Amino acid sequence: MLKLALLLTTVALPLSAGEIWVTNEKDDTISVIDVDTLEVTRTIPTGERPRGITFSQDFSRVYICASDSDTVQVMDPTTGEVLYDLPSGEDPEQFVLHPDDRHLYIANEDDAVTTVVDTQTRTVVAQINVGIEPEGMAVSPDGKVAITTSETTNMAHWIDTATQKLFANTLVDSRPRHAEFAAGGQELWVSSEIGGTVTVFNTADQTEKGKIRFEINGVNADLIQPVGFEFTPDEATAFVALGPSNHVAVVNAKTLQVESYILVGRRVWHMAFSPDHTKLFTTNGVSGDVTVIDVASRQAIKSIKVGRFPWGAAMRPTKG
Amino acid sequence: MNHAIRTMACAAMLLPSMAVAQTDVPIIYLRAEVEQPPVLSNLDPVPQDLGLAGAAVALKDNLTTGSFLGHAYALEVMSVAPGGDVLAAAREALTRSQILLLDAPAAQMLSVADLPAAEHALLFNVSSGDANLRSGDCRKNLLHTVVEDAARTDALMQVLVAKQWQDLVMIIGPHPADAAFADALRSSATKFGMTIAAEKAWTFDTDLRESTMQEIPRFTQDFPDHDVLLLADPTDDFGRYVEHNTWLPRPVAGSDGLHAEGWASVIEAWGAVQLQNRFEDDHARPMKSRDYAAWLAIRAVGEAVTRTNSADPATLRAFMLGDAFQLDGFKGRALTFRTWNGQLRQPIAVVNARALVALAPVDGFLHQRNETDSLGLDQPESGCTAFGG
């Protein structure tokens, strides 16, 4: 393995150099994985119960939801130093950075509220009442629409970012966990963990366009629970984490058909691509590791031990 | 009505943020208060609001969802003092709502279900684990969100089988409920191929609290060797004093020690912490199984109203028993109703005082339909025909 790692280092192209930052929910740390050596290079302490993680557009700042510290921490990714905390509302779980690189939309899981924070003035701009246990957060590429999904109310709440008010609420299957815009913003995808489906909406009129269902030989349907998902840059393919079924589904984003399933670690949550999109890193909560998937061959190629209950993942490019 | 019926309206409605035609969903929680027999210890009194607190949390959950859809839920509690006229209260309740949660002994529950005024009502059993209510004495208008005793004892046996702790002995308390729980333990032991090698009746009539170290070793000394000592003491009288006082160093299970519950405060995963927090914030105590059963009943109503946009009991019942119904109960699987007896199919937590040991169905216990049906009365075992089975 050492030899392999060395070999990978020597042949690595500068273009692909980067890191995957993984939040360890039960260790209050971040594990930083080098995408070339596939080793953990740093472990950085955070606030309590880190979950959502995202970088600013120039990667000079990393935002971390420290759920049990009731704050969003802002860290300098080169030093690992927490620079300051943002007001976030109670129990921030997931968030999304608006394309203006300035406003964070934060799901406050215990409060049935979405909080909008201005990261420059470090103030709360708005709080929007949503359903019980808000979790999934997304913002459209044009920045006009933000989405919060609520796990117990089973809805996607559509927020007009100009007024910070709800303009639609659409029902999905049980326990929606994650939302992403797709097809250049024309579609909204929402995963339902207990319902076992991903619902695809037309953004223009919030109507349902289709629904993705999953089936894995030898795995009880109850345990196939879609949570996090990511699209390839051409948005032709989606990788969907299926929780306690320990598989990631590869979905054709045009036909909404599943093309294959990849066996990963136990209770897979979220994922992030390497900078060149040749590798996909999944967080596996129960087994406490990260699975590296080779995107071209759709095969798992390595498991990397991280901290306890890895949850969120985000990519940071580094100069090679 | 001679006996006091305490009525309180819990909540009305939130203002719908996007007003559409409003649907009103009144729900009544009817409780027949029961005198508890005296127990040795007062360390864990039964909460006054047991069950009711869970209903109140679910009402808030439903109101939030309803505020987006124009659905307004209301919860009224009717509590009948011990010896009071439960049937009269039920008749009165049914004039105001056809959706009732019943927190009462099995016999009273059946009398309510058999009232002519309840024929088309939607009733939920939130308190009784009685096997007959899911078998020969099932009723078409009575669904069960509380877990059956057999599902709890099956869950416990699955854990013992998985650990290969196969040789069992049992101590049984003097109350009818203790005997019924012992029956459930015996049936489950047989179902999973275990043997209960010896049983002893608990006969002490002294206050043991200061002599447990002398008395309980002697009492358990003549048991044949075993892996686990089972306790059938659901009354919670003596069970707490047995563990660590046995003649042989053996784990205790059943109604104390390792035990199976519909809900327990040690459940953390599957988002359960959110529900635990909501409950404790409002009620300043941990959520218990009966609270959870009441929470489930009102959430099931909420889910059905949300999806059907109707408050008609027949429409809601049909939806709940159909394929499209799925309830998230914070136990990692979608909860659905068994179509043969109206029991809500759900995982069972096997716990000790400090942690979740396993969430049954335990890995490896397979079932042709749904692994959760390895717990409790499966279709071939249930004598229920009222559901058209």
XYZ file of C-alpha atoms in Angstrom:
709
model
C 0.000 0.000 0.000
C 2.869 2.337 0.809
C 4.410 1.687 -2.575
C 1.097 2.311 -4.275
C 0.687 5.570 -2.406
C 4.167 6.705 -3.370
C 3.538 5.792 -6.969
C 0.315 7.775 -6.979
C 2.129 10.766 -5.547
C 4.807 10.729 -8.187
C 2.434 10.430 -11.113
C -0.142 12.886 -9.758
C -0.887 15.831 -11.992
C -0.971 19.311 -10.466
C -4.491 19.773 -11.829
C -5.882 17.125 -9.565
C -4.185 18.194 -6.356
C -6.582 18.769 -3.551
C -8.095 17.726 -0.256
C -11.378 16.292 0.966
C -12.532 17.752 4.274
C -14.689 15.380 6.310
C -16.607 16.379 9.466
C -16.568 13.735 12.214
C -19.869 14.229 14.038
C -18.947 12.235 17.181
C -15.301 13.327 17.456
C -15.680 17.106 17.026
C -12.961 17.068 14.389
C -12.350 17.386 10.669
C -10.234 14.787 8.864
C -8.381 16.206 5.866
C -7.686 13.648 3.127
C -5.135 14.216 0.376
C -6.829 13.161 -2.876
C -3.549 11.900 -4.376
C -2.059 9.906 -1.524
C -5.524 8.978 -0.179
C -4.190 9.441 3.337
C -5.421 11.599 6.206
C -2.908 14.448 6.425
C -4.461 16.574 9.174
C -7.060 16.267 11.919
C -8.487 19.629 12.970
C -10.567 20.255 16.121
C -13.955 21.957 15.678
C -16.951 22.919 17.794
C -19.388 20.282 19.004
C -21.031 17.888 16.536
C -19.719 19.231 13.217
C -21.972 18.302 10.295
C -22.467 20.608 7.282
C -19.245 21.929 5.709
C -18.651 24.230 2.720
C -15.929 26.497 1.345
C -16.143 30.108 0.173
C -15.790 30.505 -3.583
C -12.068 31.356 -3.403
C -11.510 28.606 -0.802
C -10.004 31.089 1.644
C -12.633 30.271 4.262
C -14.361 27.099 5.358
C -17.773 27.234 7.047
C -18.643 24.476 9.515
C -22.013 23.790 11.162
C -21.110 23.023 14.791
C -24.606 21.769 15.618
C -24.323 21.295 19.375
C -22.355 24.520 19.806
C -25.276 26.308 18.084
C -22.943 28.146 15.762
C -21.372 28.223 12.317
C -17.604 28.368 12.640
C -15.464 30.172 10.095
C -12.028 28.625 9.729
C -8.861 29.509 7.838
C -8.258 26.279 5.913
C -4.498 26.764 5.656
C -3.955 27.061 9.409
C -7.030 25.247 10.713
C -7.621 28.185 13.036
C -11.215 29.137 13.863
C -11.346 32.836 13.017
C -14.788 33.634 14.382
C -18.284 32.246 14.858
C -21.324 33.312 12.898
C -24.743 33.670 14.490
C -26.617 30.702 13.121
C -29.758 30.075 15.121
C -30.092 26.947 17.234
C -28.724 23.566 16.115
C -27.473 24.356 12.591
C -27.252 21.110 10.629
C -26.794 21.886 6.952
C -26.375 25.060 4.976
C -25.750 26.338 1.502
C -23.717 29.323 0.348
C -25.603 31.617 -2.016
C -23.913 32.265 -5.426
C -23.265 35.819 -4.161
C -20.589 34.143 -1.956
C -21.965 36.156 0.926
C -25.227 34.761 2.297
C -25.486 31.425 4.088
C -28.876 29.704 4.209
C -28.853 27.537 7.344
C -31.280 24.800 8.440
C -31.898 24.976 12.207
C -32.939 21.437 12.951
C -34.361 21.898 16.461
C -36.152 25.143 15.707
C -38.200 24.635 12.511
C -36.487 27.712 11.109
C -34.204 28.577 8.203
C -31.729 31.308 9.126
C -30.140 33.588 6.537
C -26.778 34.974 7.656
C -24.691 37.690 6.012
C -21.127 36.395 6.334
C -19.639 39.861 5.848
C -21.584 41.799 8.460
C -21.895 38.599 10.559
C -25.554 39.275 11.218
C -28.793 37.387 10.778
C -30.647 38.842 7.794
C -33.813 36.766 8.056
C -35.400 33.815 9.782
C -38.044 31.888 7.875
C -40.503 29.527 9.546
C -40.430 26.138 7.841
C -41.566 22.602 8.734
C -40.403 20.408 11.616
C -36.712 19.421 11.491
C -35.384 21.374 8.531
C -32.353 19.699 7.013
C -31.616 19.716 3.272
C -30.554 23.077 1.822
C -30.083 24.135 -1.805
C -29.936 27.337 -3.800
C -30.622 27.717 -7.511
C -27.665 28.581 -9.795
C -29.206 32.009 -10.509
C -29.535 32.577 -6.773
C -33.239 33.405 -6.933
C -34.591 30.368 -5.105
C -33.439 28.682 -1.900
C -34.810 25.358 -0.701
C -35.205 23.891 2.781
C -36.463 20.357 3.257
C -38.166 19.433 6.550
C -37.792 15.876 7.770
C -40.975 15.463 9.786
C -43.219 17.778 7.772
C -42.037 15.988 4.594
C -41.858 19.064 2.400
C -39.537 21.051 0.232
C -40.042 24.711 1.168
C -39.333 27.161 -1.676
C -37.860 30.489 -0.546
C -37.779 33.615 -2.719
C -34.321 34.999 -1.900
C -35.368 38.536 -2.882
C -38.066 38.696 -0.190
C -36.813 35.841 2.073
C -40.377 34.501 2.091
C -41.843 31.104 1.193
C -43.634 31.010 -2.121
C -44.371 27.279 -2.367
C -44.360 24.122 -0.261
C -44.262 20.767 -2.024
C -44.815 17.380 -0.399
C -42.273 14.624 -0.891
C -41.947 11.130 0.571
C -41.062 10.547 4.186
C -38.013 12.215 5.795
C -36.469 14.406 3.101
C -32.733 14.807 3.749
C -30.960 16.493 0.871
C -31.768 18.825 -2.016
C -29.820 19.921 -5.111
C -30.693 21.879 -8.210
C -29.884 20.102 -11.485
C -30.146 20.538 -15.257
C -28.809 24.070 -15.096
C -31.355 24.955 -12.426
C -34.397 23.631 -14.260
C -34.807 20.718 -11.875
C -34.807 20.292 -8.100
C -33.917 16.885 -6.701
C -34.950 15.922 -3.141
C -34.008 12.629 -1.444
C -36.448 11.003 1.011
C -34.642 8.762 3.464
C -37.536 6.754 4.909
C -39.618 6.969 1.730
C -36.706 5.435 -0.181
C -37.071 7.755 -3.178
C -35.637 10.829 -4.877
C -38.282 13.225 -6.191
C -37.435 15.419 -9.203
C -39.340 18.702 -9.544
C -39.602 21.159 -12.423
C -38.256 24.360 -10.913
C -40.412 26.617 -13.076
C -43.768 25.510 -11.671
C -42.792 23.186 -8.772
C -44.565 20.240 -10.403
C -43.253 16.723 -9.987
C -41.298 15.565 -13.011
C -40.385 12.107 -11.864
C -39.348 9.886 -9.025
C -36.296 7.652 -8.668
C -36.683 4.329 -6.878
C -33.966 1.910 -5.849
C -33.701 -1.850 -5.567
C -30.660 -3.840 -4.475
C -30.561 -7.614 -4.620
C -30.476 -9.121 -1.151
C -31.097 -5.845 0.699
C -34.452 -5.276 2.406
C -36.267 -2.345 0.785
C -36.655 -0.742 4.236
C -32.898 -0.273 4.459
C -32.463 1.478 1.097
C -32.501 5.054 2.332
C -31.321 7.799 -0.041
C -29.578 10.696 1.698
C -26.765 12.782 0.160
C -26.136 12.960 -3.602
C -23.857 14.719 -6.077
C -23.866 15.302 -9.835
C -21.002 14.933 -12.284
C -20.000 18.329 -13.794
C -21.959 17.602 -16.999
C -24.994 16.824 -14.787
C -25.540 13.614 -16.764
C -24.970 11.316 -13.808
C -25.899 11.461 -10.150
C -24.317 9.474 -7.326
C -26.830 8.840 -4.547
C -25.796 7.638 -1.070
C -28.227 4.973 0.186
C -27.561 5.045 3.945
C -27.752 1.720 5.800
C -27.918 -0.313 2.577
C -24.175 0.528 2.368
C -24.411 1.284 -1.344
C -24.132 4.298 -3.625
C -26.451 4.307 -6.656
C -25.317 5.637 -10.015
C -28.320 7.323 -11.650
C -28.751 8.480 -15.240
C -29.988 12.024 -14.677
C -31.864 12.132 -17.996
C -33.797 8.851 -17.765
C -33.870 8.770 -13.928
C -32.905 5.102 -14.123
C -30.338 3.507 -11.818
C -27.383 2.199 -13.827
C -25.392 0.483 -11.080
C -24.811 0.181 -7.350
C -21.427 0.490 -5.656
C -20.751 -1.213 -2.311
C -19.203 1.253 0.168
C -18.810 1.464 3.976
C -21.611 1.272 6.516
C -24.334 3.959 6.613
C -23.149 6.179 3.804
C -24.175 9.839 4.212
C -22.602 12.431 1.952
C -19.872 12.736 -0.667
C -17.474 15.045 -2.498
C -15.542 14.807 -5.768
C -11.797 15.297 -6.203
C -10.960 18.534 -8.079
C -10.650 16.684 -11.406
C -13.833 14.676 -10.699
C -12.074 11.353 -11.259
C -12.622 10.242 -7.668
C -15.619 10.414 -5.357
C -15.244 10.287 -1.565
C -18.192 9.038 0.528
C -18.570 9.455 4.304
C -19.618 6.227 6.028
C -21.039 7.058 9.458
C -21.182 3.680 11.159
C -17.903 2.222 9.881
C -16.089 5.499 10.553
C -14.349 5.611 7.208
C -14.402 7.195 3.777
C -14.772 5.105 0.617
C -12.914 6.275 -2.482
C -14.800 5.537 -5.705
C -13.112 5.607 -9.106
C -15.695 7.562 -11.091
C -14.820 6.162 -14.544
C -14.965 2.487 -13.569
C -17.617 3.001 -10.865
C -15.614 0.855 -8.466
C -14.667 1.398 -4.836
C -10.873 1.469 -4.715
C -9.987 2.244 -1.117
C -11.325 2.800 2.419
C -9.721 5.504 4.535
C -10.132 5.462 8.310
C -11.278 8.840 9.663
C -12.898 9.890 12.989
C -16.114 8.739 14.614
C -19.294 9.168 12.571
C -18.016 11.016 9.502
C -20.920 13.036 8.052
C -20.208 15.992 5.742
C -17.633 16.246 2.963
C -16.257 19.159 0.935
C -13.446 19.523 -1.590
C -10.590 22.031 -1.408
C -8.180 22.324 -4.353
C -4.511 22.815 -3.498
C -1.666 23.953 -5.688
C 0.183 20.899 -6.991
C -71.838 11.435 34.978
C -70.954 11.039 38.631
C -67.239 10.708 38.269
C -65.114 13.586 37.275
C -64.164 13.782 33.640
C -61.412 16.270 33.294
C -61.451 17.916 29.944
C -58.896 20.247 28.569
C -58.516 21.615 25.120
C -54.839 21.492 24.335
C -54.440 23.673 21.317
C -56.350 25.150 18.503
C -54.551 26.064 15.336
C -51.736 28.044 13.852
C -52.475 30.608 11.207
C -51.988 28.978 7.845
C -49.210 30.889 6.133
C -50.614 30.112 2.722
C -54.333 29.994 3.267
C -56.273 27.359 1.379
C -59.621 25.776 2.169
C -59.335 24.686 5.775
C -59.820 21.150 7.030
C -60.507 20.719 10.760
C -59.278 17.555 12.424
C -60.477 17.221 16.034
C -58.901 14.357 18.005
C -59.858 13.196 21.504
C -57.541 11.363 23.898
C -59.772 9.249 26.166
C -58.025 7.917 29.239
C -59.423 5.480 31.781
C -57.294 6.077 34.852
C -56.180 2.857 36.537
C -55.219 2.332 40.184
C -51.652 1.053 40.316
C -50.844 -1.645 42.898
C -48.310 -0.552 45.535
C -44.688 -1.307 44.615
C -41.577 -1.655 46.795
C -39.792 1.411 45.486
C -41.036 4.891 44.699
C -37.910 5.763 42.735
C -39.732 5.855 39.406
C -43.294 7.086 39.825
C -45.576 6.768 36.799
C -45.798 10.267 35.248
C -49.230 11.886 35.595
C -49.145 12.871 31.932
C -47.952 9.505 30.613
C -49.211 9.181 27.038
C -50.807 12.621 27.044
C -47.417 14.306 26.736
C -46.608 12.323 23.594
C -49.952 13.294 22.090
C -49.227 16.955 22.795
C -45.856 16.792 20.999
C -47.424 15.098 17.966
C -50.159 17.722 17.881
C -47.528 20.453 17.587
C -45.765 18.502 14.827
C -49.056 18.144 12.935
C -49.988 21.796 13.435
C -46.736 22.950 11.857
C -47.264 20.765 8.795
C -50.942 21.667 8.703
C -50.123 25.371 8.700
C -48.697 24.966 5.182
C -51.700 23.009 3.939
C -54.728 24.531 5.644
C -55.193 21.587 8.023
C -56.095 22.523 11.607
C -55.766 19.863 14.300
C -57.194 20.058 17.809
C -56.597 17.725 20.737
C -58.973 17.331 23.644
C -58.173 15.142 26.644
C -60.916 13.325 28.581
C -59.627 11.538 31.657
C -61.997 9.304 33.615
C -61.152 8.710 37.300
C -60.709 5.077 38.466
C -64.121 3.404 38.638
C -65.679 6.103 36.474
C -68.048 5.545 33.564
C -65.707 5.157 30.620
C -68.495 4.205 28.214
C -70.481 7.353 29.000
C -67.355 9.419 28.407
C -66.733 7.576 25.145
C -70.304 8.226 23.945
C -69.867 11.903 24.695
C -66.464 11.974 22.977
C -67.834 10.311 19.850
C -70.393 13.082 19.436
C -67.514 15.543 19.118
C -64.948 13.536 17.201
C -64.735 10.246 15.352
C -60.971 10.035 15.893
C -60.124 8.780 19.382
C -56.966 7.666 21.146
C -57.826 5.064 23.777
C -55.643 4.745 26.873
C -57.478 2.040 28.818
C -57.367 -1.642 29.784
C -58.168 -4.065 26.952
C -61.691 -4.925 28.142
C -62.771 -1.275 28.328
C -61.185 -0.602 24.971
C -63.315 -3.323 23.403
C -66.500 -1.944 24.998
C -65.760 1.432 23.467
C -64.984 -0.078 20.066
C -68.293 -1.981 20.167
C -70.436 1.124 20.825
C -72.837 1.743 17.911
C -71.584 5.338 17.768
C -68.045 4.028 17.212
C -68.912 1.809 14.254
C -67.369 4.150 11.688
C -64.901 5.813 14.045
C -61.126 5.604 13.859
C -59.836 4.383 17.232
C -56.227 3.938 18.299
C -55.034 1.653 21.060
C -52.137 3.508 22.704
C -51.862 1.499 25.913
C -52.528 -2.228 25.698
C -50.077 -4.885 24.490
C -52.757 -7.561 24.884
C -52.475 -10.365 22.300
C -56.248 -10.939 21.971
C -56.787 -7.382 20.702
C -54.584 -8.334 17.719
C -56.146 -11.764 17.278
C -59.594 -13.166 18.093
C -60.780 -9.936 19.756
C -59.563 -7.565 17.063
C -61.950 -4.834 15.852
C -62.110 -3.253 12.446
C -62.303 0.257 13.919
C -59.360 -0.242 16.323
C -55.776 0.262 15.155
C -52.796 -0.299 17.444
C -49.870 2.077 17.629
C -48.607 0.690 20.933
C -46.427 -2.374 20.433
C -47.870 -5.737 21.382
C -46.302 -7.609 24.301
C -45.420 -10.490 21.963
C -43.368 -8.174 19.748
C -41.408 -6.999 22.794
C -40.694 -10.505 24.050
C -39.849 -11.661 20.501
C -37.367 -8.798 20.190
C -35.732 -9.764 23.484
C -35.466 -13.403 22.429
C -33.891 -12.422 19.097
C -31.126 -10.651 21.001
C -30.631 -13.623 23.340
C -30.508 -16.031 20.366
C -28.010 -13.780 18.571
C -25.812 -13.867 21.673
C -26.375 -17.618 22.087
C -27.648 -17.126 25.616
C -30.048 -20.010 25.268
C -30.611 -21.465 28.729
C -33.182 -19.453 30.628
C -34.907 -19.443 34.000
C -37.686 -17.110 35.124
C -39.120 -15.395 38.221
C -42.809 -14.450 37.952
C -44.614 -11.832 40.028
C -48.025 -12.350 41.687
C -50.176 -9.985 39.582
C -52.315 -11.022 36.569
C -50.210 -8.708 34.382
C -47.079 -10.545 35.554
C -48.592 -13.895 34.535
C -49.573 -12.495 31.126
C -46.057 -11.202 30.527
C -44.618 -14.584 31.587
C -46.889 -16.199 28.985
C -45.533 -13.862 26.327
C -41.953 -14.679 27.348
C -42.680 -18.429 27.197
C -44.293 -18.150 23.736
C -41.390 -16.130 22.385
C -38.854 -18.547 23.887
C -40.603 -21.408 22.111
C -40.872 -19.423 18.852
C -37.112 -18.922 18.756
C -36.130 -22.370 20.012
C -35.133 -21.447 23.558
C -35.906 -23.329 26.746
C -37.006 -21.947 30.083
C -35.548 -24.653 32.312
C -37.152 -23.539 35.588
C -39.639 -20.991 36.911
C -40.244 -19.645 40.394
C -43.073 -17.504 41.701
C -42.129 -14.378 43.637
C -43.694 -14.934 47.043
C -41.985 -12.462 49.337
C -44.388 -10.340 51.305
C -41.784 -8.422 53.295
C -40.041 -5.205 52.432
C -36.861 -6.581 50.893
C -35.073 -3.364 50.329
C -32.579 -3.774 53.170
C -32.088 -7.512 52.869
C -31.729 -8.128 49.164
C -28.145 -9.314 49.588
C -29.317 -12.035 51.975
C -32.624 -13.063 50.450
C -32.235 -12.958 46.670
C -29.073 -15.107 46.450
C -30.881 -17.788 48.470
C -34.033 -17.433 46.395
C -32.096 -17.931 43.151
C -29.698 -20.581 44.477
C -31.791 -23.589 43.483
C -32.219 -22.561 39.847
C -30.401 -24.910 37.457
C -27.429 -23.269 35.744
C -28.546 -20.787 33.104
C -27.322 -18.040 30.785
C -29.964 -15.438 31.625
C -32.472 -14.915 34.431
C -35.811 -13.646 33.108
C -38.092 -11.451 35.205
C -41.839 -11.251 34.650
C -42.594 -8.161 36.759
C -44.175 -5.574 34.456
C -45.788 -4.096 37.577
C -42.248 -2.920 38.473
C -42.467 -4.220 42.031
C -39.380 -6.314 42.848
C -37.496 -6.537 39.541
C -35.068 -3.717 40.225
C -33.644 -5.565 43.273
C -32.719 -8.808 41.488
C -29.848 -7.714 39.247
C -26.431 -8.121 40.929
C -28.028 -10.017 43.813
C -28.360 -13.396 42.099
C -26.596 -16.570 43.313
C -24.837 -17.012 39.985
C -23.337 -14.032 38.192
C -25.868 -13.866 35.362
C -27.518 -11.089 33.392
C -31.145 -10.246 34.103
C -33.673 -9.644 31.316
C -37.419 -9.336 30.689
C -39.134 -6.580 32.638
C -35.854 -5.301 34.089
C -32.186 -5.363 33.103
C -32.159 -6.047 29.372
C -35.701 -5.196 28.253
C -37.619 -4.436 25.075
C -39.608 -1.246 24.541
C -41.503 0.581 21.841
C -39.530 3.668 22.857
C -36.777 4.469 25.337
C -34.816 7.576 26.228
C -31.557 5.858 25.177
C -32.518 5.795 21.471
C -30.234 8.328 19.776
C -29.776 7.340 16.147
C -32.174 7.696 13.204
C -32.863 11.314 14.115
C -34.377 10.207 17.431
C -32.499 12.906 19.327
C -34.722 15.489 17.609
C -37.860 13.854 18.957
C -36.312 13.319 22.418
C -35.357 17.013 22.527
C -38.799 18.231 21.428
C -40.401 16.048 24.073
C -38.063 16.955 26.935
C -38.174 20.672 26.150
C -41.945 20.673 26.584
C -42.457 18.078 29.309
C -39.261 18.043 31.409
C -38.955 14.264 31.489
C -37.824 11.474 29.128
C -40.272 10.111 26.557
C -41.671 6.674 27.418
C -43.301 3.942 25.360
C -46.889 5.070 25.958
C -45.991 8.647 25.063
C -44.498 7.299 21.868
C -47.598 5.231 21.070
C -49.783 8.333 21.449
C -47.313 10.377 19.408
C -47.460 7.741 16.658
C -51.276 7.683 16.587
C -51.574 11.438 16.117
C -48.691 11.519 13.645
C -50.364 8.697 11.678
C -53.548 10.783 11.520
C -51.460 13.791 10.469
C -49.676 11.856 7.747
C -52.973 10.516 6.385
C -54.652 13.954 6.458
C -51.604 15.503 4.756
C -51.633 12.972 1.936
C -55.412 12.654 1.417
C -56.448 16.226 2.240
C -59.379 14.707 4.125
C -60.535 14.385 7.737
C -63.045 11.615 6.993
C -62.269 8.615 9.256
C -63.037 6.059 6.527
C -60.775 7.825 4.037
C -57.990 8.093 6.606
C -58.320 4.451 7.640
C -58.215 3.258 4.025
C -55.102 5.334 3.398
C -53.369 4.101 6.552
C -53.938 0.466 5.625
C -52.900 1.060 1.996
C -49.528 0.744 0.275
C -48.847 4.494 0.115
C -48.834 5.012 3.888
C -45.427 5.313 5.528
C -44.643 6.938 8.845
C -41.217 8.009 10.021
C -41.029 6.913 13.652
C -37.341 7.734 14.250
C -36.431 4.063 14.321
C -34.686 3.812 10.966
C -37.454 2.140 8.965
C -40.770 3.279 7.534
C -43.634 2.260 9.833
C -46.727 0.726 8.233
C -49.902 -0.932 9.487
C -50.341 -4.700 9.307
C -53.371 -5.237 7.122
C -54.484 -8.366 8.980
C -54.958 -6.861 12.451
C -54.269 -3.111 12.360
C -51.028 -3.290 14.345
C -48.438 -0.659 13.448
C -45.377 -2.548 12.249
C -42.316 -1.121 13.991
C -38.790 -1.950 15.168
C -38.427 -2.665 18.890
C -35.661 -1.202 21.054
C -33.873 -3.733 23.267
C -32.199 -1.604 25.909
C -30.598 -1.477 29.319
C -30.739 1.495 31.663
C -27.915 3.304 29.905
C -27.835 2.300 26.246
C -29.564 0.771 23.285
C -28.322 -2.813 22.950
C -30.055 -3.654 19.660
C -32.910 -2.467 17.522
C -34.922 -5.562 16.549
C -35.472 -7.122 14.063
C -31.939 -8.315 14.740
C -29.737 -9.016 11.698
C -30.240 -12.540 10.435
C -33.902 -12.917 11.410
C -35.397 -13.016 7.963
C -38.987 -12.863 6.787
C -40.496 -13.381 3.356
C -42.487 -10.120 3.528
C -40.796 -7.732 5.915
C -38.156 -8.508 8.549
C -40.147 -6.542 11.127
C -42.866 -9.199 10.816
C -40.534 -11.561 12.669
C -41.752 -9.610 15.738
C -45.246 -10.123 17.161
C -48.280 -11.824 15.668
C -47.609 -12.630 12.033
C -50.518 -13.164 9.654
C -50.740 -16.966 10.059
C -50.605 -16.661 13.858
C -53.316 -14.030 14.199
C -56.938 -15.127 14.512
C -58.156 -11.698 13.442
C -60.761 -11.709 10.643
C -62.319 -8.249 11.095
C -59.880 -6.756 8.599
C -61.081 -9.060 5.847
C -58.129 -11.418 6.324
